[in-house]
Structures are given as structure tokens and as C-alpha cells.
Coordinates of C-alpha atoms in Angstrom, one line a residue:
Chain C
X1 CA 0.0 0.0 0.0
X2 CA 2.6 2.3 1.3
X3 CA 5.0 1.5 -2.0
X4 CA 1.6 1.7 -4.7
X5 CA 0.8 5.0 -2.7
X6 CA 4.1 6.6 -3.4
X7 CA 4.4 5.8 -7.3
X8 CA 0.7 7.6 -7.2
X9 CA 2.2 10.7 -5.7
X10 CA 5.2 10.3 -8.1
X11 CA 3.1 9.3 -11.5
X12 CA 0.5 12.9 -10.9
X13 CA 3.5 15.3 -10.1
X14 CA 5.6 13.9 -12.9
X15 CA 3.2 14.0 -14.9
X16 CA 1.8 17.7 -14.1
X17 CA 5.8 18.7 -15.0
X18 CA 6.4 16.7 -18.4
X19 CA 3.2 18.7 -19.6
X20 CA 4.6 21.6 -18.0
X21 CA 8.1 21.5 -19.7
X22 CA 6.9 21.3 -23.1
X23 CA 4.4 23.9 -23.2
X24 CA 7.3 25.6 -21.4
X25 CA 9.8 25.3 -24.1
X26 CA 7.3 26.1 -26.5
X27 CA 6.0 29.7 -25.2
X28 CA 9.8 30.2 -24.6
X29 CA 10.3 29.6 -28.4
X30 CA 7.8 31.8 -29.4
X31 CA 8.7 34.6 -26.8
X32 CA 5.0 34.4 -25.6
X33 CA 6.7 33.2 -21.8
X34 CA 3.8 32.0 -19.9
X35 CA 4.3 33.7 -16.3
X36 CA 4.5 30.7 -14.2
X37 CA 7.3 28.2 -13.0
X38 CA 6.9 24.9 -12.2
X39 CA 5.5 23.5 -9.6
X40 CA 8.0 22.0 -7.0
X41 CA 8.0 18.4 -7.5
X42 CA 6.2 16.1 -4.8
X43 CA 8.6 14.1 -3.2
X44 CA 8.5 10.6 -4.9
X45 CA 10.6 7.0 -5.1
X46 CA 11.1 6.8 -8.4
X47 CA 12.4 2.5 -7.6
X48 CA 8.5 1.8 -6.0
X49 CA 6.9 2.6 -9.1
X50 CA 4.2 -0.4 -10.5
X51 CA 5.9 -0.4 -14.0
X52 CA 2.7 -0.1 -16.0
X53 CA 1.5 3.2 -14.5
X54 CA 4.7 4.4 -16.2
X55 CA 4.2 5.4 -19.8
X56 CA 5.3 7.5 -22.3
X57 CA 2.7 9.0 -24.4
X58 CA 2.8 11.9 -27.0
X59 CA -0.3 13.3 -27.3
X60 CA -1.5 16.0 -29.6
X61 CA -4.5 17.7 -28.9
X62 CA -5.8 19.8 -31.7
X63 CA -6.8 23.3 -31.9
X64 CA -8.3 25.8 -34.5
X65 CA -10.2 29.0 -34.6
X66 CA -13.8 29.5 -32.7
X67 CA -13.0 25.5 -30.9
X68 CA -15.2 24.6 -28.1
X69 CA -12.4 25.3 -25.1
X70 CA -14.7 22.7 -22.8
X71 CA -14.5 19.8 -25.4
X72 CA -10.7 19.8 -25.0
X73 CA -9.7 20.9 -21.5
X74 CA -12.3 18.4 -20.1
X75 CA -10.0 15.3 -21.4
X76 CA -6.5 17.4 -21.4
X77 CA -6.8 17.7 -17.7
X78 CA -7.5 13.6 -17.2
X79 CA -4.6 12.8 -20.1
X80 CA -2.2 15.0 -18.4
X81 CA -2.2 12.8 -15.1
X82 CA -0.8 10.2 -17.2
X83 CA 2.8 9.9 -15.5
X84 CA 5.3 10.1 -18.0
X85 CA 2.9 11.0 -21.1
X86 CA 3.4 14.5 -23.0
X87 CA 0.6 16.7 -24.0
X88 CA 1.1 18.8 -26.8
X89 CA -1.3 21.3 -27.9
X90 CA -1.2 21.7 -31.6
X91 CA -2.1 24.5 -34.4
X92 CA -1.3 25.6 -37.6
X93 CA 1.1 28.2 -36.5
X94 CA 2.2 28.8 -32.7
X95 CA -0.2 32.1 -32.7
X96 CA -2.7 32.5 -30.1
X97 CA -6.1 30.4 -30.9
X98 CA -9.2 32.1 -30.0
X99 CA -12.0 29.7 -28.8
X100 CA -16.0 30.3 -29.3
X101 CA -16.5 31.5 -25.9
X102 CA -13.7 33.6 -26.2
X103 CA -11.0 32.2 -24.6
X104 CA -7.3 32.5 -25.9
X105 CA -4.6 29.3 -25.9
X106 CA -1.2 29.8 -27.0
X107 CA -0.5 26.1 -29.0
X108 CA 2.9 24.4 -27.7
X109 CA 3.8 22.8 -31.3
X110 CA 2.7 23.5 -34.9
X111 CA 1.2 21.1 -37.2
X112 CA 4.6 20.3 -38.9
X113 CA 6.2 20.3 -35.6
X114 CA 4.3 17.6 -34.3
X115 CA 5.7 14.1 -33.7
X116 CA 4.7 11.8 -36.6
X117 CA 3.9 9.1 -34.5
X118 CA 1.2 9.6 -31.9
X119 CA -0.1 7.9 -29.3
X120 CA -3.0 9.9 -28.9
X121 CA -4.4 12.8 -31.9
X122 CA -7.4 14.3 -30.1
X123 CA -9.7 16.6 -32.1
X124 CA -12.5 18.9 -30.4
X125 CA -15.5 20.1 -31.6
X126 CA -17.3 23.5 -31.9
X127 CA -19.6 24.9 -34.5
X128 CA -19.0 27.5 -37.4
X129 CA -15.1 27.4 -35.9
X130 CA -16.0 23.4 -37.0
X131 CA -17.2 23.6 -40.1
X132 CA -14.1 25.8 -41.4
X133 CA -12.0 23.2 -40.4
X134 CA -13.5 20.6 -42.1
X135 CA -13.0 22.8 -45.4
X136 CA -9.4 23.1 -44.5
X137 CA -8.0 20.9 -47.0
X138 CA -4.2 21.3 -45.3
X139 CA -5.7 20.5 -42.0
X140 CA -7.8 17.3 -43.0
X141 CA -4.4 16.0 -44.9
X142 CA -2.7 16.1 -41.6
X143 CA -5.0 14.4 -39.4
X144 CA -5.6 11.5 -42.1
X145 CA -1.7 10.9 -41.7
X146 CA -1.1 11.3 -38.2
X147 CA -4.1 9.3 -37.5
X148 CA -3.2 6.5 -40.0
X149 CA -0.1 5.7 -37.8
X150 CA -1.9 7.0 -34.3
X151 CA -2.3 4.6 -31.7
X152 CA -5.3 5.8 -30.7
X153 CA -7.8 8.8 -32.7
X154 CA -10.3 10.6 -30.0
X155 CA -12.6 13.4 -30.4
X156 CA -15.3 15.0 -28.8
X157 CA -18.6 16.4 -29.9
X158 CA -18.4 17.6 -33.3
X159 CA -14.7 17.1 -33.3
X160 CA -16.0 13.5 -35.1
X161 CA -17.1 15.7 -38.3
X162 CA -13.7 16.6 -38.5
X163 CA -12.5 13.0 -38.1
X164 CA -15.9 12.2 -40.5
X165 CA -13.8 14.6 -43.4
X166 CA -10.8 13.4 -42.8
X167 CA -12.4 9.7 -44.1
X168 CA -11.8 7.9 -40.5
X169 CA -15.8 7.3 -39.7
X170 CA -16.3 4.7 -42.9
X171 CA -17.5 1.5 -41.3
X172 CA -16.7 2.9 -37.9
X173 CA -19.1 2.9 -34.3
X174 CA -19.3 6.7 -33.4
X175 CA -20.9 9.1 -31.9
X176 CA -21.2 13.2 -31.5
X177 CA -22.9 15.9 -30.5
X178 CA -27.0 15.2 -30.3
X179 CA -27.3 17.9 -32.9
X180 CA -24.8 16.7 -35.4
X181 CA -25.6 12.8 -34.7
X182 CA -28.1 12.6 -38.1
X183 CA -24.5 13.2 -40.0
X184 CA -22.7 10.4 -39.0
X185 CA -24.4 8.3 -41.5
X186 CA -23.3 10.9 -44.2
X187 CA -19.5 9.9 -43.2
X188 CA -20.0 6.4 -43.6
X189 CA -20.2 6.0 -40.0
X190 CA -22.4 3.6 -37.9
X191 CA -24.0 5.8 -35.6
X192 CA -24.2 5.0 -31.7
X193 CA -26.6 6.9 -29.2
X194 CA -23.6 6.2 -26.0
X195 CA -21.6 8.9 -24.6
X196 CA -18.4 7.6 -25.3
X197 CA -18.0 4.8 -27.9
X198 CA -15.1 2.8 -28.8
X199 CA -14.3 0.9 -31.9
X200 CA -10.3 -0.2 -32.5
X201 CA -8.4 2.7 -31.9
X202 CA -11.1 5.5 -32.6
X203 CA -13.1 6.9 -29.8
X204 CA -15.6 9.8 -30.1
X205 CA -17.6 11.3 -27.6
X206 CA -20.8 13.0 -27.7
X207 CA -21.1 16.8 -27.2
X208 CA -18.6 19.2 -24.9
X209 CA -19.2 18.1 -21.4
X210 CA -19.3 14.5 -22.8
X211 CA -14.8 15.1 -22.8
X212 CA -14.4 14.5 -18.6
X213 CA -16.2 10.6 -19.6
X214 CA -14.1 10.0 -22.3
X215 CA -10.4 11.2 -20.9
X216 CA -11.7 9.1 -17.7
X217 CA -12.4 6.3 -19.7
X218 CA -8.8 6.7 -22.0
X219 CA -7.0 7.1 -18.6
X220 CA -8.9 3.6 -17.8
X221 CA -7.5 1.8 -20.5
X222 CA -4.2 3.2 -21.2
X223 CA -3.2 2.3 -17.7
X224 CA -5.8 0.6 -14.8
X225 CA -8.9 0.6 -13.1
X226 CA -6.7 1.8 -9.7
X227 CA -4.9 4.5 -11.5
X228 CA -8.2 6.1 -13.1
X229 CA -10.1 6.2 -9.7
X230 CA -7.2 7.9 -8.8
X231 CA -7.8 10.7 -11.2
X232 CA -11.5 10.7 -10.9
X233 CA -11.0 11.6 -7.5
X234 CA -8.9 14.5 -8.0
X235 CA -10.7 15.9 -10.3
X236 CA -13.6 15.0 -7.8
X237 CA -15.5 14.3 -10.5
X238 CA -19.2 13.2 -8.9
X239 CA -20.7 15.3 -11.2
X240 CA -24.3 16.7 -9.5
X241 CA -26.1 18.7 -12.7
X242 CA -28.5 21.4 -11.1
X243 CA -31.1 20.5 -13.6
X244 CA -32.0 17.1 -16.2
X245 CA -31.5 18.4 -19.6
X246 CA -28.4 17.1 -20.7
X247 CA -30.1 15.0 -23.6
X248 CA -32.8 15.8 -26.0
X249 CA -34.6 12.6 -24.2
X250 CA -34.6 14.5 -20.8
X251 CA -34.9 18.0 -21.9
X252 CA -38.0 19.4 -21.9
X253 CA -39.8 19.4 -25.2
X254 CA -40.2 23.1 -25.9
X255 CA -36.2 23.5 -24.9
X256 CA -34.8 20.3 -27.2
X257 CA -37.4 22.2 -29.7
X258 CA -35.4 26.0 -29.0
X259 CA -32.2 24.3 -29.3
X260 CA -32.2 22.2 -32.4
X261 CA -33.2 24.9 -34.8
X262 CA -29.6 26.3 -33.7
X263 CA -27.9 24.1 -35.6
X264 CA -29.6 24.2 -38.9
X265 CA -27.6 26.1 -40.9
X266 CA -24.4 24.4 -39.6
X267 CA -25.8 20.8 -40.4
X268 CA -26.5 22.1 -43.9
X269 CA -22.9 23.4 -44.5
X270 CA -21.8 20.1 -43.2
X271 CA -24.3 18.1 -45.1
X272 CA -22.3 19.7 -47.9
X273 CA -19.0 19.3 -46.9
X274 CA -19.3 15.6 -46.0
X275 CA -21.2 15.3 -49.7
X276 CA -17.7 16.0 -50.9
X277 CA -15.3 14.3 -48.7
X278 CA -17.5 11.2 -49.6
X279 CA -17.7 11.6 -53.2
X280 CA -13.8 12.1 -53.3
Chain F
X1 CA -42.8 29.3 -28.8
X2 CA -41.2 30.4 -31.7
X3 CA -40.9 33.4 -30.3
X4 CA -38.9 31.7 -27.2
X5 CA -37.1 30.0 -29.9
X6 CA -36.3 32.8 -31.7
X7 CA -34.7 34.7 -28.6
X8 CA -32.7 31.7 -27.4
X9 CA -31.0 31.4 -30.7
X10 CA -30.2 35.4 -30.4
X11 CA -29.5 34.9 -27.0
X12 CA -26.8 32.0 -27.7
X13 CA -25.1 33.6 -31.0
X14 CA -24.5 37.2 -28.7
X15 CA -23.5 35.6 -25.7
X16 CA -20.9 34.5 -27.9
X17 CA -20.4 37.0 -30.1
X18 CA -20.0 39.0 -27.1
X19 CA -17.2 37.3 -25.8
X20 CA -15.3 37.4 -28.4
X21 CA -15.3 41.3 -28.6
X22 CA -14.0 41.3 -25.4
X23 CA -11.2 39.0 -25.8
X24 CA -10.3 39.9 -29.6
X25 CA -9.6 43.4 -28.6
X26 CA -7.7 42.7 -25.3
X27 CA -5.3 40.5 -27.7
X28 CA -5.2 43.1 -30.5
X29 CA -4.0 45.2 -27.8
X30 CA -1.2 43.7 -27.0
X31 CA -0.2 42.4 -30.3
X32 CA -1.3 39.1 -29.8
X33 CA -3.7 38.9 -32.2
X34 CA -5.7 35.5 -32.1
X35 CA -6.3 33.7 -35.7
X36 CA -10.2 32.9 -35.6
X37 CA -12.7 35.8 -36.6
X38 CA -15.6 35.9 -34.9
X39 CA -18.2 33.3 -36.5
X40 CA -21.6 34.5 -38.6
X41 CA -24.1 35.6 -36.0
X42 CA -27.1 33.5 -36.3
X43 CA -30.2 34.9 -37.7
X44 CA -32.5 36.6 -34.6
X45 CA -35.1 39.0 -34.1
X46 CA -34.4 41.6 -31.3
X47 CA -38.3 42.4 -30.7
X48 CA -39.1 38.6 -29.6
X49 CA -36.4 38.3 -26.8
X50 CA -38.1 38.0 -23.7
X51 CA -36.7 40.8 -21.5
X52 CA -35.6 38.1 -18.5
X53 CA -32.8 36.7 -20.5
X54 CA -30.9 39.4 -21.5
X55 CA -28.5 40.3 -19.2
X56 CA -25.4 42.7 -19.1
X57 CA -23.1 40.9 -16.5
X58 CA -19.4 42.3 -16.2
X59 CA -17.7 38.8 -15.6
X60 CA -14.3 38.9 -14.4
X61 CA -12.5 35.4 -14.4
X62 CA -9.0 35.4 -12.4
X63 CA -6.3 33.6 -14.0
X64 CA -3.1 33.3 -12.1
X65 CA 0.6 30.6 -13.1
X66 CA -0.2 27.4 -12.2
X67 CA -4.3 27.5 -11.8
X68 CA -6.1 24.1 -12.6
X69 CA -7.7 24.9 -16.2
X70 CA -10.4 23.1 -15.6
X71 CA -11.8 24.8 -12.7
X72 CA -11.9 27.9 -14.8
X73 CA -13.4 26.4 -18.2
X74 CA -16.4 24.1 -16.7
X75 CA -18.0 27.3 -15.6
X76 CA -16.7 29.7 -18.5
X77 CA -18.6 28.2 -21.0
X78 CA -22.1 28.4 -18.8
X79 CA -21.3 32.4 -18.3
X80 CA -20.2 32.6 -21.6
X81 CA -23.9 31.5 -22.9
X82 CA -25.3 34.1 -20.5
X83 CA -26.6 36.6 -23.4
X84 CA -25.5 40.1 -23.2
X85 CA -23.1 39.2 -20.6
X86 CA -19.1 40.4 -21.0
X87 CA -17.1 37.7 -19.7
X88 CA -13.0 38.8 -19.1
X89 CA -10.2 36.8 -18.4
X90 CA -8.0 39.0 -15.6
X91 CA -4.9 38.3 -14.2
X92 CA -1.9 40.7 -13.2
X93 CA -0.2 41.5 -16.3
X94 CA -1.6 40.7 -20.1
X95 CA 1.1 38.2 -20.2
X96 CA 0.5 34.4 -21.1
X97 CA -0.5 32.5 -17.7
X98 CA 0.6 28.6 -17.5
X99 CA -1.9 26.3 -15.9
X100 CA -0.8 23.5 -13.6
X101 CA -1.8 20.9 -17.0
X102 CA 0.4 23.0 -18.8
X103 CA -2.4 24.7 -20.9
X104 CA -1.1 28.7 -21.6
X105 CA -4.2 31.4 -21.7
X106 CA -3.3 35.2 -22.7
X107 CA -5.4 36.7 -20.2
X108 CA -7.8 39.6 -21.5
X109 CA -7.5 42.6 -19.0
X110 CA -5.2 43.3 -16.0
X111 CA -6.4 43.7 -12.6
X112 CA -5.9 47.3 -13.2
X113 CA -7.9 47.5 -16.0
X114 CA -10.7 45.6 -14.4
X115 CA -14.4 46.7 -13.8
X116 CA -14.1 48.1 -10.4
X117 CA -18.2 47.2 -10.0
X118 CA -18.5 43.2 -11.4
X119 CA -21.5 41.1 -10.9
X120 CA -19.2 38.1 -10.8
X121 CA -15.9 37.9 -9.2
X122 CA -14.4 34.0 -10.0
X123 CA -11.4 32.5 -8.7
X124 CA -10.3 28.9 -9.7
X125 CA -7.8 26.9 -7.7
X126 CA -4.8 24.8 -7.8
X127 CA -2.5 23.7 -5.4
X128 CA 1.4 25.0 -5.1
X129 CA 0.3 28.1 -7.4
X130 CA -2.8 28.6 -5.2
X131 CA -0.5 28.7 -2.2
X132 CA 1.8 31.2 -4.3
X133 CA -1.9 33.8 -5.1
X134 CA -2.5 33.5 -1.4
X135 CA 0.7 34.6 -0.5
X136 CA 0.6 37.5 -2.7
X137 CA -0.8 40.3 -0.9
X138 CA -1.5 42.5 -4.0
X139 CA -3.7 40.2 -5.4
X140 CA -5.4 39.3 -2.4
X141 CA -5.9 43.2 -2.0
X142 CA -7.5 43.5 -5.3
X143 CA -9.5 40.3 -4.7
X144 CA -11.4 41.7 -1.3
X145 CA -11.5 44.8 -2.8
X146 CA -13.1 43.5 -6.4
X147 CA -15.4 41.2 -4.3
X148 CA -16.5 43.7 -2.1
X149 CA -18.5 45.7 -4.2
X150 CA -19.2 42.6 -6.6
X151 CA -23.1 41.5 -6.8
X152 CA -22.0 37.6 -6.8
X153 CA -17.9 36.3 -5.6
X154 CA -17.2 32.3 -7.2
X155 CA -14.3 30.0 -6.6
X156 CA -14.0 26.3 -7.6
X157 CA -12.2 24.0 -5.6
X158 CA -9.1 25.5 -3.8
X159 CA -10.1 28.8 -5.1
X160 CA -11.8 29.3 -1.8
X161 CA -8.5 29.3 -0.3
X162 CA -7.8 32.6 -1.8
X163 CA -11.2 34.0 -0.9
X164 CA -10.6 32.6 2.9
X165 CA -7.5 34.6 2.5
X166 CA -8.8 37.9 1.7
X167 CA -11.0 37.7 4.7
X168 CA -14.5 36.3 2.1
X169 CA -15.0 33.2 3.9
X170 CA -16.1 34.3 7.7
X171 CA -19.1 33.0 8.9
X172 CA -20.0 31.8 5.5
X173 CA -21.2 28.1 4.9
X174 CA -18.7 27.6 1.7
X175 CA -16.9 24.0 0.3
X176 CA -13.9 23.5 -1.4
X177 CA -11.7 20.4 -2.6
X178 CA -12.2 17.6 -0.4
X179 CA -8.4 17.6 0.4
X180 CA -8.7 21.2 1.7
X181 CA -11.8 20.8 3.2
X182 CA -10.4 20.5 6.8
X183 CA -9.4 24.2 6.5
X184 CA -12.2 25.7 5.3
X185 CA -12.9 26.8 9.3
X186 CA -9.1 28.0 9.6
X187 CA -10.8 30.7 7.4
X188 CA -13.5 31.8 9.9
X189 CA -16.3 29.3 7.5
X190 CA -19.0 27.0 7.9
X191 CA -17.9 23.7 6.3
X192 CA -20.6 22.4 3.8
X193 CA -20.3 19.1 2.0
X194 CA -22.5 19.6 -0.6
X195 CA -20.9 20.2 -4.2
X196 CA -22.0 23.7 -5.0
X197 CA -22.4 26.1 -1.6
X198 CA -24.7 29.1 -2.2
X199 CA -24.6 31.8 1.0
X200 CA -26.2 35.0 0.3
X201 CA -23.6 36.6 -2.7
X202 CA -21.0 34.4 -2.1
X203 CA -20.9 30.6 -4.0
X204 CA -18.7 27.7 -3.8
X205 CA -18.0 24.7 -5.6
X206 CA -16.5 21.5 -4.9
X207 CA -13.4 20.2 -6.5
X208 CA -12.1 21.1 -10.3
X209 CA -15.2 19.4 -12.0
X210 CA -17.6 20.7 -9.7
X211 CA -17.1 24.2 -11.6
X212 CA -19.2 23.1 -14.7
X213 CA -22.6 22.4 -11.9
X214 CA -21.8 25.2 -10.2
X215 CA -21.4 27.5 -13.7
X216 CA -25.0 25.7 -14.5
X217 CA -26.6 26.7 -11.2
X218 CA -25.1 30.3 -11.3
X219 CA -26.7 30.3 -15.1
X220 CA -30.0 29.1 -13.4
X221 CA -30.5 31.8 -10.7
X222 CA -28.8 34.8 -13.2
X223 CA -31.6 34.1 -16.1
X224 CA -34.3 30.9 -15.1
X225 CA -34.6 27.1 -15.3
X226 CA -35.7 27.1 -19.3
X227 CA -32.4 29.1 -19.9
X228 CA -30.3 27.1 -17.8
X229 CA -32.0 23.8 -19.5
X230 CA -31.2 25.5 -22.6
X231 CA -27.0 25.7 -21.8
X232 CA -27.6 22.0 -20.5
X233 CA -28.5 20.7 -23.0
X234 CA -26.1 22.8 -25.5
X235 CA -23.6 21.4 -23.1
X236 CA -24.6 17.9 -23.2
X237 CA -24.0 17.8 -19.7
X238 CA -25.7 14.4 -18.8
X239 CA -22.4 13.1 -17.2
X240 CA -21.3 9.0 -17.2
X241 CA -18.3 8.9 -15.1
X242 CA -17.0 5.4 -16.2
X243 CA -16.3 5.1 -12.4
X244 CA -17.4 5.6 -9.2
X245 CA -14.8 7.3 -8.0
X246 CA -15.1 11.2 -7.7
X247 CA -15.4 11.5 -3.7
X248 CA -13.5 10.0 -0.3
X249 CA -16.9 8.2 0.2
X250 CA -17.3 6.4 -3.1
X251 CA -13.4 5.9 -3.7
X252 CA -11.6 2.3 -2.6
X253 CA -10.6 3.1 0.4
X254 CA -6.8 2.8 -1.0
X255 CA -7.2 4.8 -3.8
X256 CA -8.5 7.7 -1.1
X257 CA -5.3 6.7 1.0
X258 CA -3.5 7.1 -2.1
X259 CA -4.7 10.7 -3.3
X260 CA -4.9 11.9 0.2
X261 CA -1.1 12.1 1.5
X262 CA -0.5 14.1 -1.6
X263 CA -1.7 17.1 -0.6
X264 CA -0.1 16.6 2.9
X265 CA 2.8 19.4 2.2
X266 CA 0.3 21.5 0.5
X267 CA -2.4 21.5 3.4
X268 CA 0.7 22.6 5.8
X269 CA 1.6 25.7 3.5
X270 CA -2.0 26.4 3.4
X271 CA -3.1 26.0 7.4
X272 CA 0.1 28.3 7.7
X273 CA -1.1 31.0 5.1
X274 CA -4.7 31.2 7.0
X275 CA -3.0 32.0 10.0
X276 CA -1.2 34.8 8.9
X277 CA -4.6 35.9 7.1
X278 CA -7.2 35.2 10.6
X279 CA -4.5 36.6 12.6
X280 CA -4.1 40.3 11.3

């Protein structure tokens, strides 16, 4: 108990600092230095450590203009308290990217920059922001070859349209967000109502909050049962919603009905888009 | 009904819309211009909007090195869906701010440059950098003084450290992150183990994921239950933790063994800090 405690304490703070020194080194590059030093370590025993709660990961987590900042920092926090993995966060260039609610990240690697072999490429979703990027013809190249040789491909919410474009749906169990789910089909996808859904190395989750479930569950299987618990409880993640209208099935009628017609004109233009990834 | 319709979807689009004013011109200030433009507004009709759910909240959101991301962007994107409301991302200077994951945000005002009236005053935790904010009296100073005149003061998990410390937390019921929650009363409060704390203006959520039911209630009371509903469901938020994990009382006992001793340094530097703070 005593030595599996220890390795715990060791595997979060190491972790916390790998993620830390490379978005370090990145801002540093860039001249954008972030303000903040790192954390001093937590005492650990590096000899008491269960061997596979050590791992080595490169991760890239995907950002573009007007992203959903929730549908990415949900999971990044989970996948960050993987001891020994590395969390990139990845653009086009290394300038700031704006999300829809109007927060700014500074990306730690660029596109080109990025390791070619991945352990994790995760992609988030968002709306118009979404439907850009899925018309981004340099962006869709990319994450067809890093996912081809990616270990595992995640998204969440209507980060799988992206995937969808990108031709990595056909055949595949997926989900997305409720509103976008009717376009699955349209990327050759088989289309699953669960919150997270795997199939091989893909895993999509449904919409924004949907993230915290599925970087729980990749924590899960990229490590143990023990080790996930562990970061479920630091994140004390016993989520308590104030209110039941997380789903169109529990909403009330009249606000599923005020929603949906949101999304119209977005699941037109993707309609669209998908029509010519498909036909290509 | 479609005229509720109608003045959700205007409500939604200039939430957003509004946010990204905010932000895009606190970046083009200081030259670090983000990439996306704002998206297309979606189509609505001004007349229909029911007066209840147009607000024009000043929202300050405190970013310091070192915060837990998460604690901050949970409840971010509920305010951010608040329509009419201006939602800022403060911190001392415009430079980049590191988070403890090792996320980078380029904060949109200073504390100078600040509202000096908010309606909501929010402050995320973390752990060593959380000890660092408490410790740093300017900030603390701007915090009490901020919250003073503010119609509503937030924090998510150890974020109510750093309202304990600026003298916010006497005689309050309030809650925090489990591991802290032994020195909630070194601050003068009334421990409450509930997940979100409401007394009078001040409210208080649980641990890092606790922020997105705590952003959901504060949405609830601001506008009503339909609008509230409305984010919900935009949010997905109908959580599946893949475990049952998220508190002391539902972890394996050794996985709360585990997770507790970590913060054992932490608590010390804390329990130290309040003294220093209750003492003056």
C-alpha cells in the first residue's frame, strides 16, 4: 500500500511537469513566456513505481479558430495525469487560438512540428469554428496521416465531423454531439446513441461536457482501473447537474425544440461538406 | 414558442459574439492577435427576446501561473452563454498564464484594467500556485476589494482558499476540494459538504469538475430554469463517469489513502497562510 501510494504521488506530479516543460519550451520559443514556474515536484521513489503506471505518451490535442475550449480541456486535464505522457497542444502556427466563448490558448507545437507518430491525436469540436475546419484541406491531410499511424484517434462532440472529413468514420461505431448525430451516417459512419463509444483505436464522444467521460475512460484503458479512480477523484468528478436536460430525451420538449433549430444552418454546411469528402 | 425560440437562438449567437469582442480586442491590444474571426451571428429577431434573459453581467474570471484549467473552463462556457453578458479573463499582467496541466491562456485585462463594479468575481484553484496567489498580498488586495463591491464572488475548488485569504469566507457556509476541506474553518467558514455552496452573494463549488454544476446553477438563478435547460442541454452535460470514484466516500478506500497524502505538504503551507490571514 505504502509503495503503490508513493508511485501515485510520483506518476501525478511527474506527470503535471512533463506537460509543464513542453508547453514551457514552446511559449519560450515563441517569446510568448507564460508567467508561471513549475511546480516544485512532490517528493517521490522513483524504484517503488508499478511499472505499468509508467508510460510514455505523445499526445496532440488539436486546436483551430472559434474551438469549443470545454470539449478539449475536459479530457486534457484527465490525459495530463498520465505519468510520463506528454501533452502537446497543436495549431497551424504557434499564434494564439481564439476559442467560441472567447478564450485564448497559446499552441505548444505547430502542425509540422508535431511528432509523426502519436499515441493519442485528439480533435475537439465546436460549430461554425467546426465547419471551417473541415473545409481546411491542409488541415484534413494532416490528421488523415497522423491518425493512419496514431495509436489511438479521439474526439469529442463535433470534433468527429472533423475525423468524419478526414475519411476515418467509414465502417466505424461513433458518436457526436445530439445535434450533429443525423450526420454520422453521411461519413460512412455507424452511428451509436452512448456517450463515449469505442471501436479499435477510434473513440468519439458526444457533445462538450461528454470530454471529462471520455479522458476518464482513455485514462482507464491506457493504464488501470486503480490509476483512473485515482484521477477521478482528484478531479472529484461526482458530477451533481442542477437540472436534467443534458439529452434531447430528458430536456424538456419546448427547450430540445429552441435548441435544435440552432444548428440548422451548420448541419447544412456540413451536409455539404461531407457530400464531398464522400464523393472524393 | 417560436418566439422563445427565436430569442434563445439570439440569445446564444450574442453571448458568444460577445465574448469574443471582449477578448479579440484585449489580444489586439497587445499584439497578440488570435487567428479565428468571430463566427456568422445566427439569424434573430431583437423584438421577440423576452426581457428576462438578457443580461449585461461584467464577468471577471481570475487567472493566475499554475491554476487548474479546468476549474476555470467548466464554468466559462455556462457564463459565456449568459446573453449580453461580458465575460474577461483577468490576471496581473496581459502576459500568457501557464496552468498546472500545462495549458497557456493570454489573459484579457489586467487587474488594473478591471471593472471596479463586477457582478461576478471567480477564482479557480490549484494547489502550489494557489499557495503562491495567497501569499501575494497584491492580489489578495484586489480580490477583497473587487469582491466587495461585486453582486456575486465564485471559486472552484481550492479557489476558496484565496477568498478565505482575503477575509470572504467568515461565517460563510462555503466548500472546497475535499483535500482542503479540513481548512475551510481555519478561514473563519461554515464547512458544507455539498458540491455547489450558495450563501447570500458568495458561492462555492467542490473540487475542479464541480465548476461546470456550479457555472449551471449560477446560469439558473442569473436568467431561469428554461435558460439554464437551454445551456444543459447545448452542453450535453448528462455526465457518465466510467467510475465511481469522484469522492473520499465512493473511492476504494486505497485509492483515497492514495490521493490523500499528496496534498499533505500543500495543506501545511495552506493552514500556515490562514494564519497569517485570521490573525491580522
Amino acid at each position: 500500500m505504502t509503495q503503490q501510494r508513493r508511485a501515485f504521488l510520483g506518476n501525478i506530479a511527474a506527470a503535471g511537469l512533463a506537460a509543464q516543460a513542453v508547453t514551457a519550451q514552446a511559449a519560450e520559443a515563441t517569446g510568448a513566456a507564460p508567467k508561471g514556474a513549475p511546480a516544485a515536484p512532490v517528493m517521490h521513489d522513483m524504484s517503488s513505481l508499478p511499472p505499468q503506471w509508467m508510460g510514455k505518451e505523445q499526445i496532440a490535442m488539436l486546436v483551430y479558430p472559434e474551438f469549443t475550449a470545454l470539449d478539449l480541456v475536459g479530457p486534457q486535464y484527465m490525459l495530463a495525469n498520465l505519468w510520463g505522457a506528454k501533452v502537446h497542444l497543436v495549431a497551424a502556427t504557434r499564434d494564439p487560438v481564439r476559442s467560441d466563448t472567447g478564450l485564448t490558448f497559446v499552441p505548444s507545437l505547430t502542425l509540422d512540428e508535431t511528432p509523426a507518430d502519436l499515441d493519442i491525436l485528439f480533435v475537439p469540436g465546436g460549430s461554425q469554428g467546426t465547419l471551417k475546419a473541415m473545409q481546411d484541406a491542409r488541415l484534413i491531410g494532416w490528421i488523415a496521416d497522423r491518425a493512419h499511424r496514431a495509436k489511438l484517434v479521439a474526439s469529442v462532440c463535433t470534433g468527429s465531423m472533423i475525423l468524419g472529413q478526414a475519411g476515418l468514420l467509414r465502417g466505424k461505431r461513433a458518436t457526436t454531439h445530439w445535434a450533429t448525430h443525423s450526420l454520422l451516417k453521411d461519413f460512412g459512419a455507424i452511428p451509436v446513441d452512448e456517450r463515449v463509444v469505442w471501436d479499435g483505436k477510434l473513440v468519439t464522444g458526444a457533445g462538450v461536457s461528454a470530454g471529462l467521460d471520455l479522458g476518464l475512460s482513455i485514462v482507464g484503458r491506457l493504464r488501470d482501473p486503480t490509476y483512473a479512480q485515482g484521477v477521478q477523484l482528484l478531479a472529484e468528478y461526482a458530477p451533481q447537474p442542477p437540472f436534467d436536460a443534458g439529452t434531447p430525451k430528458t430536456a424538456p420538449p419546448e427547450v430540445h425544440q429552441m435548441m435544435g433549430t440552432m444548428f440548422d444552418g451548420l448541419l447544412a454546411g456540413m451536409r455539404e461538406t461531407a457530400r464531398s469528402a464522400m464523393g472524393a
